[in-house]
Structure formats: structure tokens, C-alpha cells
Coordinates of C-alpha atoms in Angstrom, one line a residue:
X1 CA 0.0 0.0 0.0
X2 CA 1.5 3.0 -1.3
X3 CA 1.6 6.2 1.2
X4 CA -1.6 8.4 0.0
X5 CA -0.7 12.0 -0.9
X6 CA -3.0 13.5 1.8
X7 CA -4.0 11.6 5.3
X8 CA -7.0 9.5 4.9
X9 CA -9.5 10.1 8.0
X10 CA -11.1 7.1 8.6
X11 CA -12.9 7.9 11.8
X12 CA -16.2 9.2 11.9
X13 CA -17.3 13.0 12.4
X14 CA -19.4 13.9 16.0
X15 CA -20.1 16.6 17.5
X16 CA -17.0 19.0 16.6
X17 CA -14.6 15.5 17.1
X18 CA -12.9 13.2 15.5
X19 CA -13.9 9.8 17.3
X20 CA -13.7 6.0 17.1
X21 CA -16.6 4.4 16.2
X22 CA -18.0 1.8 18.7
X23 CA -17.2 -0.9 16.9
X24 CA -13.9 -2.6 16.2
X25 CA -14.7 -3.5 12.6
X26 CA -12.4 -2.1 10.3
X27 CA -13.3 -1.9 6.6
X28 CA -11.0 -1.6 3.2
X29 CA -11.5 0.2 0.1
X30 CA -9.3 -0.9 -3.0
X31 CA -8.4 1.5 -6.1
X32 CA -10.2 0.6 -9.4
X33 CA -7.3 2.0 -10.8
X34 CA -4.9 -0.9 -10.3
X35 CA -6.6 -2.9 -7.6
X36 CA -3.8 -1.9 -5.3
X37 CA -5.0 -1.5 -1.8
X38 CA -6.3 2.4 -0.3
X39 CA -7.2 1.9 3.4
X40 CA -8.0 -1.1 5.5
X41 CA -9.1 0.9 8.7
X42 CA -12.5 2.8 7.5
X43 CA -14.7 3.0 10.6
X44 CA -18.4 2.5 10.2
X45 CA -20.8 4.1 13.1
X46 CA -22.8 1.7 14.8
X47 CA -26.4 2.4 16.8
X48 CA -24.2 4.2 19.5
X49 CA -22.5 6.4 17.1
X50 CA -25.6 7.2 15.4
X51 CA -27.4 8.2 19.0
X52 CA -24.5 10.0 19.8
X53 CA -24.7 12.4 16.2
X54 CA -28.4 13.0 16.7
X55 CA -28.2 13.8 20.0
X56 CA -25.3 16.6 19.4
X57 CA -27.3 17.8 16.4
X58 CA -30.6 18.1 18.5
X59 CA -28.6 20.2 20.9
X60 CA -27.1 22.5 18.3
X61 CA -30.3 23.1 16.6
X62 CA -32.9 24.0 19.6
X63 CA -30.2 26.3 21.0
X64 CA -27.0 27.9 19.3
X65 CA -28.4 27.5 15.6
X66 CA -31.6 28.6 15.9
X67 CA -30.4 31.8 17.4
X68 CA -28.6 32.8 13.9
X69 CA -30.4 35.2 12.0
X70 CA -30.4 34.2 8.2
X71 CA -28.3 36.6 7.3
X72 CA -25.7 35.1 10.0
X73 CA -26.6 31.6 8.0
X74 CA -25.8 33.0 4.9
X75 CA -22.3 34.2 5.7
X76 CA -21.5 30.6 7.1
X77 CA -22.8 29.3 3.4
X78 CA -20.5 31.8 2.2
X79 CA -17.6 31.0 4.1
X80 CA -18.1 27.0 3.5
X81 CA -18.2 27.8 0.0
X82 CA -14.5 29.7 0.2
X83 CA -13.7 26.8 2.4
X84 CA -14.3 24.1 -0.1
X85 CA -12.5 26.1 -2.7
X86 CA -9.6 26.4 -0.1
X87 CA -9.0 22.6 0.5
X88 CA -10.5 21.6 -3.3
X89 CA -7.2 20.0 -4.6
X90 CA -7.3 17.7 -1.2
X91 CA -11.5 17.1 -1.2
X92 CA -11.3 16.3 -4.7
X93 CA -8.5 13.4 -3.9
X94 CA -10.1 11.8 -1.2
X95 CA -13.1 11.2 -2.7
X96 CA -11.8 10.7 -6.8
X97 CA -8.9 8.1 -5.4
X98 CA -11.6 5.3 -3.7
X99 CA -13.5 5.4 -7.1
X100 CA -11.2 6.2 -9.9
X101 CA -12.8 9.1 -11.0
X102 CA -10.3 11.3 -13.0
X103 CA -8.9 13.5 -10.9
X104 CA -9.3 16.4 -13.1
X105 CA -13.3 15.7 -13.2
X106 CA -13.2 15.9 -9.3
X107 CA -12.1 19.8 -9.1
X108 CA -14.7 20.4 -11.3
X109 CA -16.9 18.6 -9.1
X110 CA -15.7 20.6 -6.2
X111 CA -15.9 24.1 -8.0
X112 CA -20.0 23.4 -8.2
X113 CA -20.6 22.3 -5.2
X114 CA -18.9 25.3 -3.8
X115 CA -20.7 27.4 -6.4
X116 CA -24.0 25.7 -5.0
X117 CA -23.5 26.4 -1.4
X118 CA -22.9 30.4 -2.1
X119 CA -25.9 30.0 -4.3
X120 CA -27.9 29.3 -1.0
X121 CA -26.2 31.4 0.5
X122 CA -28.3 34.3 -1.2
X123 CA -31.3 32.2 -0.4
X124 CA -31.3 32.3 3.5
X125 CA -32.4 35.7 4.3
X126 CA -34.4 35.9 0.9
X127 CA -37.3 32.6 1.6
X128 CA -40.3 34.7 2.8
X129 CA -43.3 33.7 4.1
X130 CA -47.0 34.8 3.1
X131 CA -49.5 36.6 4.3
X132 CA -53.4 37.7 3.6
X133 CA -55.4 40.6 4.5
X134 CA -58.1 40.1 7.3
X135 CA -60.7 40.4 5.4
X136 CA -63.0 37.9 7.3
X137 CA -61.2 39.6 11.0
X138 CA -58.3 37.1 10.9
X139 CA -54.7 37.7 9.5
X140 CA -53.4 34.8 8.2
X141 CA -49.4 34.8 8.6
X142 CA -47.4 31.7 6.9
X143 CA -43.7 31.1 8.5
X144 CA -41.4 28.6 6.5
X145 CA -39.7 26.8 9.8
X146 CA -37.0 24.1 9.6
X147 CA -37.3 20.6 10.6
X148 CA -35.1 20.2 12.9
X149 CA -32.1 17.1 12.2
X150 CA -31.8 16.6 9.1
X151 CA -29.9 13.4 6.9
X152 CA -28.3 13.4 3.9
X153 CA -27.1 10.1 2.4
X154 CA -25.2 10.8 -0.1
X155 CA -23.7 8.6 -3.7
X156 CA -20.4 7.5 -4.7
X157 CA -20.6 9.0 -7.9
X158 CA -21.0 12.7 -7.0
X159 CA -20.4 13.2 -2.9
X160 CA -19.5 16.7 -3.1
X161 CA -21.9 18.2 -5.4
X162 CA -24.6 15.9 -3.6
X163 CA -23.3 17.7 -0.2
X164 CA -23.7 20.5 -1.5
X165 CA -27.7 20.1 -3.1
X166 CA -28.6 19.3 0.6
X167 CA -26.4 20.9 2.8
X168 CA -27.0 24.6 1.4
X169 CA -30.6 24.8 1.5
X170 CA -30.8 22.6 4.9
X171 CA -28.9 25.1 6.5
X172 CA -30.3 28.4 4.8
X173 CA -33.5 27.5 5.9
X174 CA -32.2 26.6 9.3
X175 CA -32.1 22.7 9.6
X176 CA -29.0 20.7 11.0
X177 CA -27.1 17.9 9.3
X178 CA -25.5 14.9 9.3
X179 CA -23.6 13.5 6.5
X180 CA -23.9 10.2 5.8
X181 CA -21.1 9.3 2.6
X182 CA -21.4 6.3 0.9
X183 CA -19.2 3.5 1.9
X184 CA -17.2 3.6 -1.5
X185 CA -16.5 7.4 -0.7
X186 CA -15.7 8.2 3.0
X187 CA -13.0 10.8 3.3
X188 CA -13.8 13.3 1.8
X189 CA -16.9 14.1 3.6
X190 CA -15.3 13.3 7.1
X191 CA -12.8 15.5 6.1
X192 CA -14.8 18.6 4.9
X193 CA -16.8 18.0 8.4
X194 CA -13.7 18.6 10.3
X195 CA -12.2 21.0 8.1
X196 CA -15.4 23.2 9.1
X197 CA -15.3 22.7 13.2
X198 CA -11.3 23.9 12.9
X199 CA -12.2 26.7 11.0
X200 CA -15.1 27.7 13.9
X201 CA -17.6 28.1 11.3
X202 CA -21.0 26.9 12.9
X203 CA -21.3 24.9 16.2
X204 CA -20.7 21.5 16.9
X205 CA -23.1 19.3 15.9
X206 CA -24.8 21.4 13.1
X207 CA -22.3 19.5 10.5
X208 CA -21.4 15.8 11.5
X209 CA -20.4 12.8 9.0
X210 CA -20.8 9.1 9.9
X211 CA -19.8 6.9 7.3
X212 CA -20.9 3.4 7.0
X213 CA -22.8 1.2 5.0
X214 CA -26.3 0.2 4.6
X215 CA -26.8 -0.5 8.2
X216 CA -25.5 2.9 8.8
X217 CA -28.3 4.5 6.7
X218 CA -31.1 2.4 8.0
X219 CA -30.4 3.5 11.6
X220 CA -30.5 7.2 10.6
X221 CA -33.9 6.4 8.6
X222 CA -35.0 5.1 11.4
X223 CA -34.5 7.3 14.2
X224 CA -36.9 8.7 15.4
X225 CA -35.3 12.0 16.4
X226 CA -34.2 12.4 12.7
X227 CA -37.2 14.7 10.8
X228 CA -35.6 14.1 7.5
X229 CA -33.8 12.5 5.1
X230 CA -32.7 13.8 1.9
X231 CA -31.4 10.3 0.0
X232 CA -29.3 9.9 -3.3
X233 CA -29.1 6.5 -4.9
X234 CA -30.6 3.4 -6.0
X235 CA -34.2 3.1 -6.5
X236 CA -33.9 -0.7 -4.2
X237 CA -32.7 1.5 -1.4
X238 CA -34.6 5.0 -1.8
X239 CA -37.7 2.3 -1.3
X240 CA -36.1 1.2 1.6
X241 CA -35.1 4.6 3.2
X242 CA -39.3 5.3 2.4
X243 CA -40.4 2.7 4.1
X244 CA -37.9 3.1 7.2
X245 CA -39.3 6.7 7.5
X246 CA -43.0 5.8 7.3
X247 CA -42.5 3.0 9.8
X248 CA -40.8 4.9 12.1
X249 CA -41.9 8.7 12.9
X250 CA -42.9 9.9 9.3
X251 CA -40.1 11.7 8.4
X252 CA -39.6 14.2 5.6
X253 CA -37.9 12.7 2.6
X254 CA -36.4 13.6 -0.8
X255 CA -35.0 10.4 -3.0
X256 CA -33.7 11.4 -6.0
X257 CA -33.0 7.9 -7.6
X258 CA -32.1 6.5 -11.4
X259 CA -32.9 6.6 -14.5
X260 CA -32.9 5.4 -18.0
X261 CA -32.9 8.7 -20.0
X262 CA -34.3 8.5 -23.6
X263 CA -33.0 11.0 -25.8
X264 CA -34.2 11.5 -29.3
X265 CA -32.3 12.9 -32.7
X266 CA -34.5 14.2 -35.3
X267 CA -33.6 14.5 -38.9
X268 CA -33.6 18.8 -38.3
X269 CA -30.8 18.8 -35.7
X270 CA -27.6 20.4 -35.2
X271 CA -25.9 17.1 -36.4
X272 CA -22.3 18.0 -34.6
X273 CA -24.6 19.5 -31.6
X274 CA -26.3 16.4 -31.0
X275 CA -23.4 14.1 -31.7
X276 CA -21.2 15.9 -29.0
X277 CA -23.8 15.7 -26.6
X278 CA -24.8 12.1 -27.2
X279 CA -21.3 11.3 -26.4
X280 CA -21.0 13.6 -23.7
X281 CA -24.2 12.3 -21.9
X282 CA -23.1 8.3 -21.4
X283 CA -19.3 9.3 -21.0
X284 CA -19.5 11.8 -18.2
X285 CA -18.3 9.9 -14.7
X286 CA -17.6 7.0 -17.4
X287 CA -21.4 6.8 -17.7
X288 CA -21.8 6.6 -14.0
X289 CA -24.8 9.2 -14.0
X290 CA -28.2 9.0 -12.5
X291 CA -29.4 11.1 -15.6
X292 CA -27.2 9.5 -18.1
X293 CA -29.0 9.8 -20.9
X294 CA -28.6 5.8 -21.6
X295 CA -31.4 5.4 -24.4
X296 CA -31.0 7.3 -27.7
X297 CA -33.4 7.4 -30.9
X298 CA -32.7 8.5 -34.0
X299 CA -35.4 9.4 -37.1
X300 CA -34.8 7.3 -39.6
X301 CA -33.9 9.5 -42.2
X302 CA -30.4 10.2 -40.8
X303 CA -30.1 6.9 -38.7
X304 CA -27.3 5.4 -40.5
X305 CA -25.2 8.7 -41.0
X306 CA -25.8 9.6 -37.6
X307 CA -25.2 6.4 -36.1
X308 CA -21.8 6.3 -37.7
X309 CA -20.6 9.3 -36.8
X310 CA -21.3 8.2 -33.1
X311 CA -19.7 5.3 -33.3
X312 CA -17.0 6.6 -34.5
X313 CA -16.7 8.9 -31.8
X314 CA -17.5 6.4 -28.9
X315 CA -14.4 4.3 -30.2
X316 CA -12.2 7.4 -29.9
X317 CA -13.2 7.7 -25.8
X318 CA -12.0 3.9 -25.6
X319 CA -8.4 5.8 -26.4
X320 CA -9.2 8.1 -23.7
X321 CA -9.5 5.7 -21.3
X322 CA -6.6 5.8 -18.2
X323 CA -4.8 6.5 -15.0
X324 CA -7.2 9.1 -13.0
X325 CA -4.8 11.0 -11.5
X326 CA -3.7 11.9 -14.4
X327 CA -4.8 15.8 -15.4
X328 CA -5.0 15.1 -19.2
X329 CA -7.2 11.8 -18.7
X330 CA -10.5 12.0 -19.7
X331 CA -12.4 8.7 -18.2
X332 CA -11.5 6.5 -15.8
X333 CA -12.3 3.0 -14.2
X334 CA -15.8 2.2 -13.1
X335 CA -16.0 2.7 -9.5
X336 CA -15.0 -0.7 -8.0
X337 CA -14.8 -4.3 -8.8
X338 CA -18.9 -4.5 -8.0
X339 CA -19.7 -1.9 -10.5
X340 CA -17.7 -3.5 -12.8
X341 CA -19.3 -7.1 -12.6
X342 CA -22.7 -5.2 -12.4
X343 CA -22.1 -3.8 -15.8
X344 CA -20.5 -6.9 -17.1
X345 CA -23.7 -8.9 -15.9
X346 CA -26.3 -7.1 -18.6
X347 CA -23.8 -8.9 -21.3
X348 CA -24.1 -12.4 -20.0
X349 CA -27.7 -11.8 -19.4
X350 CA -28.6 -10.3 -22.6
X351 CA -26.8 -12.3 -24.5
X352 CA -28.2 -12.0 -28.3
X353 CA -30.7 -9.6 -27.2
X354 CA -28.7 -6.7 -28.9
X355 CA -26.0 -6.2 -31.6
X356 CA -22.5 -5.0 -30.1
X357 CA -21.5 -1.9 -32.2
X358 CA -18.3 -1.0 -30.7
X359 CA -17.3 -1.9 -27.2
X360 CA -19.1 -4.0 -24.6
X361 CA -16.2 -5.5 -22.7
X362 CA -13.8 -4.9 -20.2
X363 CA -10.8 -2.7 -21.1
X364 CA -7.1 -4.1 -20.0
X365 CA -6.2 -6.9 -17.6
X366 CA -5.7 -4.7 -14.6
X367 CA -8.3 -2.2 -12.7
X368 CA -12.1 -1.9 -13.4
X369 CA -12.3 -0.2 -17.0
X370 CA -14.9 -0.9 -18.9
X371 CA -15.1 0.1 -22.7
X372 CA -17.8 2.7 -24.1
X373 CA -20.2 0.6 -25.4
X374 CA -23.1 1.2 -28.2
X375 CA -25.9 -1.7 -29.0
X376 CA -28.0 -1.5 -31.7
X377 CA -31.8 -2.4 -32.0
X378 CA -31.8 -4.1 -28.5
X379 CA -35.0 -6.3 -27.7
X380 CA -37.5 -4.7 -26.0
X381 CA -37.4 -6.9 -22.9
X382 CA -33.6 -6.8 -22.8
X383 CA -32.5 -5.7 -19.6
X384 CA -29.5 -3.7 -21.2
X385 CA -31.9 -1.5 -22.2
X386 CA -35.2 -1.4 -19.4
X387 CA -32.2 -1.5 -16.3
X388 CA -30.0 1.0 -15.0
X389 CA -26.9 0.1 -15.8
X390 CA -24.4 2.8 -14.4
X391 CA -21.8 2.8 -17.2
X392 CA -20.6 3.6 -20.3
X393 CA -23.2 1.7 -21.9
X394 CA -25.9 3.3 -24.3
X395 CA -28.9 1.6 -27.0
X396 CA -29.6 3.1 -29.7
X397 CA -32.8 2.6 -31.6
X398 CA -34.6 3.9 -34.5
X399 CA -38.0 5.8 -34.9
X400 CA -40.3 7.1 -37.5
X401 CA -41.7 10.2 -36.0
X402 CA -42.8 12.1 -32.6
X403 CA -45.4 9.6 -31.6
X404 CA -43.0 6.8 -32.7
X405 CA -40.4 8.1 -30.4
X406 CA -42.4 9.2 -27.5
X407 CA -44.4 5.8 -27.1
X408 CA -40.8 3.8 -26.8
X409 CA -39.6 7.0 -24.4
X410 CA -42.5 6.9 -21.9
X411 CA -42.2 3.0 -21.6
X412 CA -40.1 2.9 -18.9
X413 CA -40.6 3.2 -14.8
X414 CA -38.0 5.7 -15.1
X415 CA -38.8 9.4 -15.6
X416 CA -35.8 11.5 -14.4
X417 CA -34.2 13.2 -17.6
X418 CA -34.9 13.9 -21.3
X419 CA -33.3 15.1 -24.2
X420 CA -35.1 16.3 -28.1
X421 CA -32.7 17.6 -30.7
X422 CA -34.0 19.3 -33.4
X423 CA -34.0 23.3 -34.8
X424 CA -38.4 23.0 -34.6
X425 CA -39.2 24.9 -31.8
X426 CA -42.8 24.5 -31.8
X427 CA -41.7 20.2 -32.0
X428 CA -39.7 20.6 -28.8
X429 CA -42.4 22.3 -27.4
X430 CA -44.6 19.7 -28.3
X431 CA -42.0 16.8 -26.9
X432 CA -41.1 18.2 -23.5
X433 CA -45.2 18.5 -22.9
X434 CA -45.6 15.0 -23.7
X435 CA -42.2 13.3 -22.1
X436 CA -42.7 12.3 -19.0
X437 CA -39.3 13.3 -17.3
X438 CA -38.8 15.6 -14.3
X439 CA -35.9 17.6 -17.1
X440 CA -35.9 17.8 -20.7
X441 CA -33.2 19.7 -22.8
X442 CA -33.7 21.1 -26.1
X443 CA -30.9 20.5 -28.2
X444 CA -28.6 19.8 -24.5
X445 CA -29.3 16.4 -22.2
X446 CA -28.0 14.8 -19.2
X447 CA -27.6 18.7 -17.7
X448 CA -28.3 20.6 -14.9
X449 CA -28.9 23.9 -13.1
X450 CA -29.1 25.2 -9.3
X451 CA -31.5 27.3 -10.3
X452 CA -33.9 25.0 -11.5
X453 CA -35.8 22.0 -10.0
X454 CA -34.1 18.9 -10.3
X455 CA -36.2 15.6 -9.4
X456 CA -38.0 12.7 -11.1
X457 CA -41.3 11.4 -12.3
X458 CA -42.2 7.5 -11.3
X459 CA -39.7 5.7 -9.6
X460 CA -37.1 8.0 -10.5
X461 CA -37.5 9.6 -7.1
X462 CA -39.9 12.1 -5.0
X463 CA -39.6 15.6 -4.4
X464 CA -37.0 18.2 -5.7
X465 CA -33.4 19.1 -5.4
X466 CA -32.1 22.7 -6.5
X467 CA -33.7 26.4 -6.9
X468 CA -36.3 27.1 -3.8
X469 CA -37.6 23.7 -4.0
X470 CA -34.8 22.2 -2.3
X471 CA -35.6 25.3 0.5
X472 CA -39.4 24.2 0.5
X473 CA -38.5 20.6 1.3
X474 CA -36.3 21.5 4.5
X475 CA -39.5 23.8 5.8
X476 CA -43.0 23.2 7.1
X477 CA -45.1 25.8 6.9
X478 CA -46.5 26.8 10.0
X479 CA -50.1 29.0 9.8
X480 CA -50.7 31.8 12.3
X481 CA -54.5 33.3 12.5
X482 CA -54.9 36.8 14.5
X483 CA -57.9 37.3 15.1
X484 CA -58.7 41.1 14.9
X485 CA -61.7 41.6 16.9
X486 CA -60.4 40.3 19.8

């Protein structure tokens, strides 16, 4: 085990402290990279540790938090934001090394999420209430008050800029938090925790990070002095993390979970536009995207011209393909030897359910790289192309016209992205009325922006992330009646 370049914090976060979790397990993570071992002394918090977190974020949020005014909450947002930027070469390591995500993709990653945190920032003193004349002889007052302890599970995939779509508008509107990183990704969380208490930017216990696994995430779903949990990931385990909070005190939750994007490429199009963008969308995080947009459709009329020119661009990424911490690379491993035997699994399962284009199998002898992969005309009960996949990994199909395409798009339990290209307005118009996706680009897919809703239709999640609908689902709205002839 080589020496990492920064120190890897492998305890968990309570309470303004570094501490030891209650249990003597230790747990290793391995790079995808070359397999070569990370860490084999990862702590996971146990029911103890979990009691122990809620308890210190109760205490912060019924006393010294709640007495911040939101202006004094939006200078904190501001100054974790210059914070993140601070320590972004170090952040975007410790979470980029356990997963192989190029290192040069991680800064990025950082740059938004400190971006998004100063975008709440302007939020906190900004999310007004209501309030209606008394013209019946009651004013009616609406306040916007926070829950109280919040959760945020995050992904492996994208910790920092998920940390960033719930802590901002948890704490603008109030709330506390506790981070809970996935197992595959727990330093840099931990670390951006403690980087926070040394830097005496908000009390402790309004920012805590327990890592763990599954177990770890049920306890916080359900504890019953938790009022809500913001959860990024799977759709097996948002339905899980619902249940857990109905069962226990009926907490608040957000799940933003998969998808299987359709995206459709009509004859009028920006050919190089939607060529770049096709690539771009099953690529980005080596596909590893919960709006990926995995399912493209072409018109007819420019299906085999098209197609080609794809192709042909999709074997040029398998070039591309290399060491992560490498600045110039451009895609890296999958995430560990799971994600790769996930992905490998739709090809033994599918077997002659789709023709191979280019791609569809593992890349080198060593680490967990997996070629960009097109299949053409897959069957329509393949599971390539109904299931998530989580990689490079993209079917392309063929339709006549807009009802053609939008029947095949809106046959799928997934509704969480879109994309249309074409230069018809008045078509796209037509298309993102009829998709049924939380987002649709025009002429753009598998992108987003903080200052619009971001969330799902079906089981691609409940609720939203971004803009003021993220602040709405940290709130209840408390009604106050004054009665004026009293």
C-alpha cells in the first residue's frame, strides 16, 4: 500500500470531534485504478455512534443555531463555499482516489458544489413567508420553519456536489445535518466535516459525517429524532429509506434515484450539436450518471449517417481511457470491482438480445475499466436497455416520427431526464409537454442547473433538489391566525 498524498480520515465526524466508532470492525477500500490496496481501517458508526450524532445535532439546533439570524446563516454558506474552494485540490482526492474518477473531473466537481453552497447562501435571508389581509377579521401569517435534524445520504458518484444540493438549503433555511457518505467514498466528507469545526464556522453538531454502509443509513432512517432524510441512490434503497421513515416517525424525505434517459435525434438537428452531446451524456463519470442519458433514438432518415458518426466517436473515448490522477485523462475505471461485474452482468444476461457496435467489454487486464459501449436495436425486454446500468453503456434505436419516439420513451418506470434535438421549436415544445421526465433539454441532455428544480417522475425519485424547492423541502409551513376583533 502505497503512502496516500494527503492523510485518509477514517474515523467518523461527532459533535465538533474526530472519534472511534463503537465498533472494532475495520473496513478496506481498493483502487479501481490498479486494484492496489487504499485503506484497510474505515470505521463505520454503529447504533451508539448514530445516537451520539443525533443527540449533538438536536442540541445544536434547539439552542445555538436557531439563534442565527439568516443573514448570520448566509455568511456561514458563504464561508463553507470559500472553504471548499480552499481545500479543493485535497476534497477532490479523497473522494476521486476510492472510485477512480479522474482527478481532473473531481475539481470540477468541487468548483459546483462550492458554487451551489454560495448559491444558498443568497437564499437564507431571501425565503419569505405569506401573508393575507383580514378580510374575514383574521390575519393569516405563513412562516417557513425548519425541521429540525436533518440526513443526507449521499452517492459515490458525486459526494461533493450531492453535499452541497442538501447541505445549502438545509442550513439556509435553518435545519442541521449529518452526512452520511457512501461506503465507497468516506474521506472526503469526514474531512470537509472537520475541516469546518477547525475553521469555527458553525457549532458543533450542526455538521457531523458518519460513514458506514447500509446498516448505517437504516439507523438514521429510522430514528426517530431524525425529521428528515434527503437520499441519493438506488431506487432498491430510496424504497427502503421510504419505508424506514414511514415505519418509524414519518419523516420528511427527498430520494432522487435512477434513470434510463431517452433521448431522441431528429432528422432537423444540429448534427455536430447532438453528436457531441450524445457522447458527452453516457461518458461523463464513465457513464456513471443518474441522468445519463442511456437510451437514444434516431429518425430514420439520418439513422445510419448519424449512427456512424457516433460510433465513430464512442471508439475514440476507448483511447481516452486511463490512469485518473492523471490531469490530461478524460475517463477513468468504473467505481470498484462490484460496479464492474454489475455492468458486465447485462452482457451475459442479454446475450443476443442486442447487436455490439463497438465496445461491450472490459478494457485491459488490470483495474475496473470498462469500454464505451453502443448496441443497436436491443429487444424490447432486454434488460441492457429497461435496467439502469451505471456505465458507459448506451442503446440506440430507431423511430419514424414524434409519436413513434415518444411511445418507446414513456415506456419505462424511469422518468428523471430527457433530451429532443431538433431546430423546430414548436416540435420541442410539443416533446417536453408529452415526455414524461422531471428535465428535458432542447438540443442539450444529461444537464443541470441550481437554479432549476431537479427531481424525477415514477420511480425516478420524490420531491426536488435545486432552486427554492430544495428550501421548500427543509420547511414546514406553520399557519398563524390573529384574530382582529379580539
Amino acid at each position: 500500500m502505497a503512502a496516500p498524498k494527503y492523510p485518509l480520515p477514517t474515523q467518523l465526524f461527532i459533535n465538533g470531534k474526530s472519534v472511534d466508532s463503537h465498533s472494532d470492525e475495520r473496513h478496506s477500500l481498493y483502487s479501481p485504478a490498479d486494484d492496489t490496496l487504499i485503506c484497510d481501517q474505515i470505521q463505520y458508526a454503529t447504533q451508539e455512534d448514530v445516537d451520539a450524532a443525533v443527540d449533538a445535532a438536536l442540541a445544536a439546533f434547539n439552542r445555538p443555531w436557531r439563534i442565527f439570524t439568516a443573514a448570520q446563516r448566509g455568511e456561514v454558506l458563504m464561508k463553507l463555499s470559500a472553504l471548499m474552494l480552499e481545500h479543493k485540490e485535497e476534497l477532490a482526492w479523497l473522494d476521486a482516489t476510492p472510485t477512480g474518477k479522474t482527478i481532473s473531473f473531481a475539481i470540477k466537481e468541487i468548483e459546483l458544489a462550492a458554487a451551489n453552497l454560495k448559491y444558498y447562501a443568497g437564499w437564507a435571508d431571501k425565503y419569505a413567508g405569506e401573508s393575507y389581509p383580514a378580510d374575514d377579521g383574521f390575519i393569516k401569517i405563513v412562516r417557513h420553519e425548519p425541521l429540525g435534524v436533518a440526513v443526507g445520504i449521499n452517492p459515490w458518484n458525486g459526494p461533493f456536489v450531492a453535499i452541497s444540493m442538501k447541505l445549502g438549503p438545509a442550513l439556509a433555511t435553518g435545519n442541521v445535518m449529518i452526512l452520511k457518505p457512501s461506503e465507497k467514498t468516506p474521506f472526503g466528507s469526514t474531512r470537509f466535516a472537520a475541516l469546518v469545526s477547525d475553521a469555527g464556522i458553525v457549532p458543533p453538531g450542526v455538521i457531523q459525517s458518519l460513514p458506514g454502509a447500509g446498516a448505517t443509513g437504516a439507523l438514521l432512517a429510522n430514528h426517530m429524532k431524525v425529521r428528515k432524510i434527503s437520499f441519493t441512490g438506488s431506487v432498491a434503497t430510496g424504497k427502503r429509506v421510504q419505508q424506514a421513515a414511514a415505519s418509524s416517525n414519518l419523516k420528511r424525505i427527498t430520494l432522487e434515484l435512477g434513470g434510463k434517459s431517452p433521448s431522441a435525434i431528429f432528422e432537423d438537428c444540429n448534427f455536430d450539436n447532438a453528436v457531441w452531446w450524445s457522447v458527452f451524456a453516457i461518458t461523463l463519470n464513465t457513464g456513471q450518471a443518474c441522468f445519463a442519458a442511456s437510451r437514444l433514438y434516431v429518425q430514420e432518415s439520418i439513422a445510419d449517417k448519424f449512427i456512424d458518426a457516433f460510433v465513430k466517436e464512442m471508439k475514440e473515448k476507448i483511447n481516452q481511457l486511463g490512469d485518473p490522477n492523471k490531469p490530461e485523462t478524460q475517463l477513468g475505471p468504473l467505481a470498484d470491482i462490484g460496479q464492474l461485474a454489475r455492468v458486465a452482468s447485462f452482457f451475459v444476461n442479454d446475450r443476443g438480445a442486442t447487436q455490439v457496435l463497438v465496445g461491450g467489454k472490459q478494457h485491459g487486464e488490470k483495474g475496473c475499466y470498462w469500454e464505451p459501449t453502443v448496441l443497436y436495436n436491443p429487444k424490447d425486454n432486454a434488460e441492457v436497455y429497461r435496467e439502469e446500468i451505471f456505465g458507459p453503456v448506451i442503446c440506440v434505436r430507431t423511430f419514424k416520427d414524434e409519436d413513434d419516439f415518444l411511445r418507446m420513451a414513456n415506456d419505462s418506470e424511469f422518468g428523471l431526464m430527457a433530451g429532443v434535438f431538433t431546430q423546430d421549436i414548436n416540435r420541442a415544445m410539443r416533446l417536453s409537454a408529452g415526455l414524461d421526465s422531471g428535465v428535458v433539454g432542447v438540443n442539450c441532455v444529461s444537464h443541470i442547473n441550481i437554479q432549476a428544480p431537479f427531481g424525477g417522475t415514477k420511480q425516478s425519485g420524490i420531491g426536488h433538489e435545486h432552486s427554492h424547492y430544495a428550501l421548500r423541502s427543509f420547511t414546514e409551513p406553520k399557519t398563524v391566525l390573529i384574530n382582529m376583533s379580539y
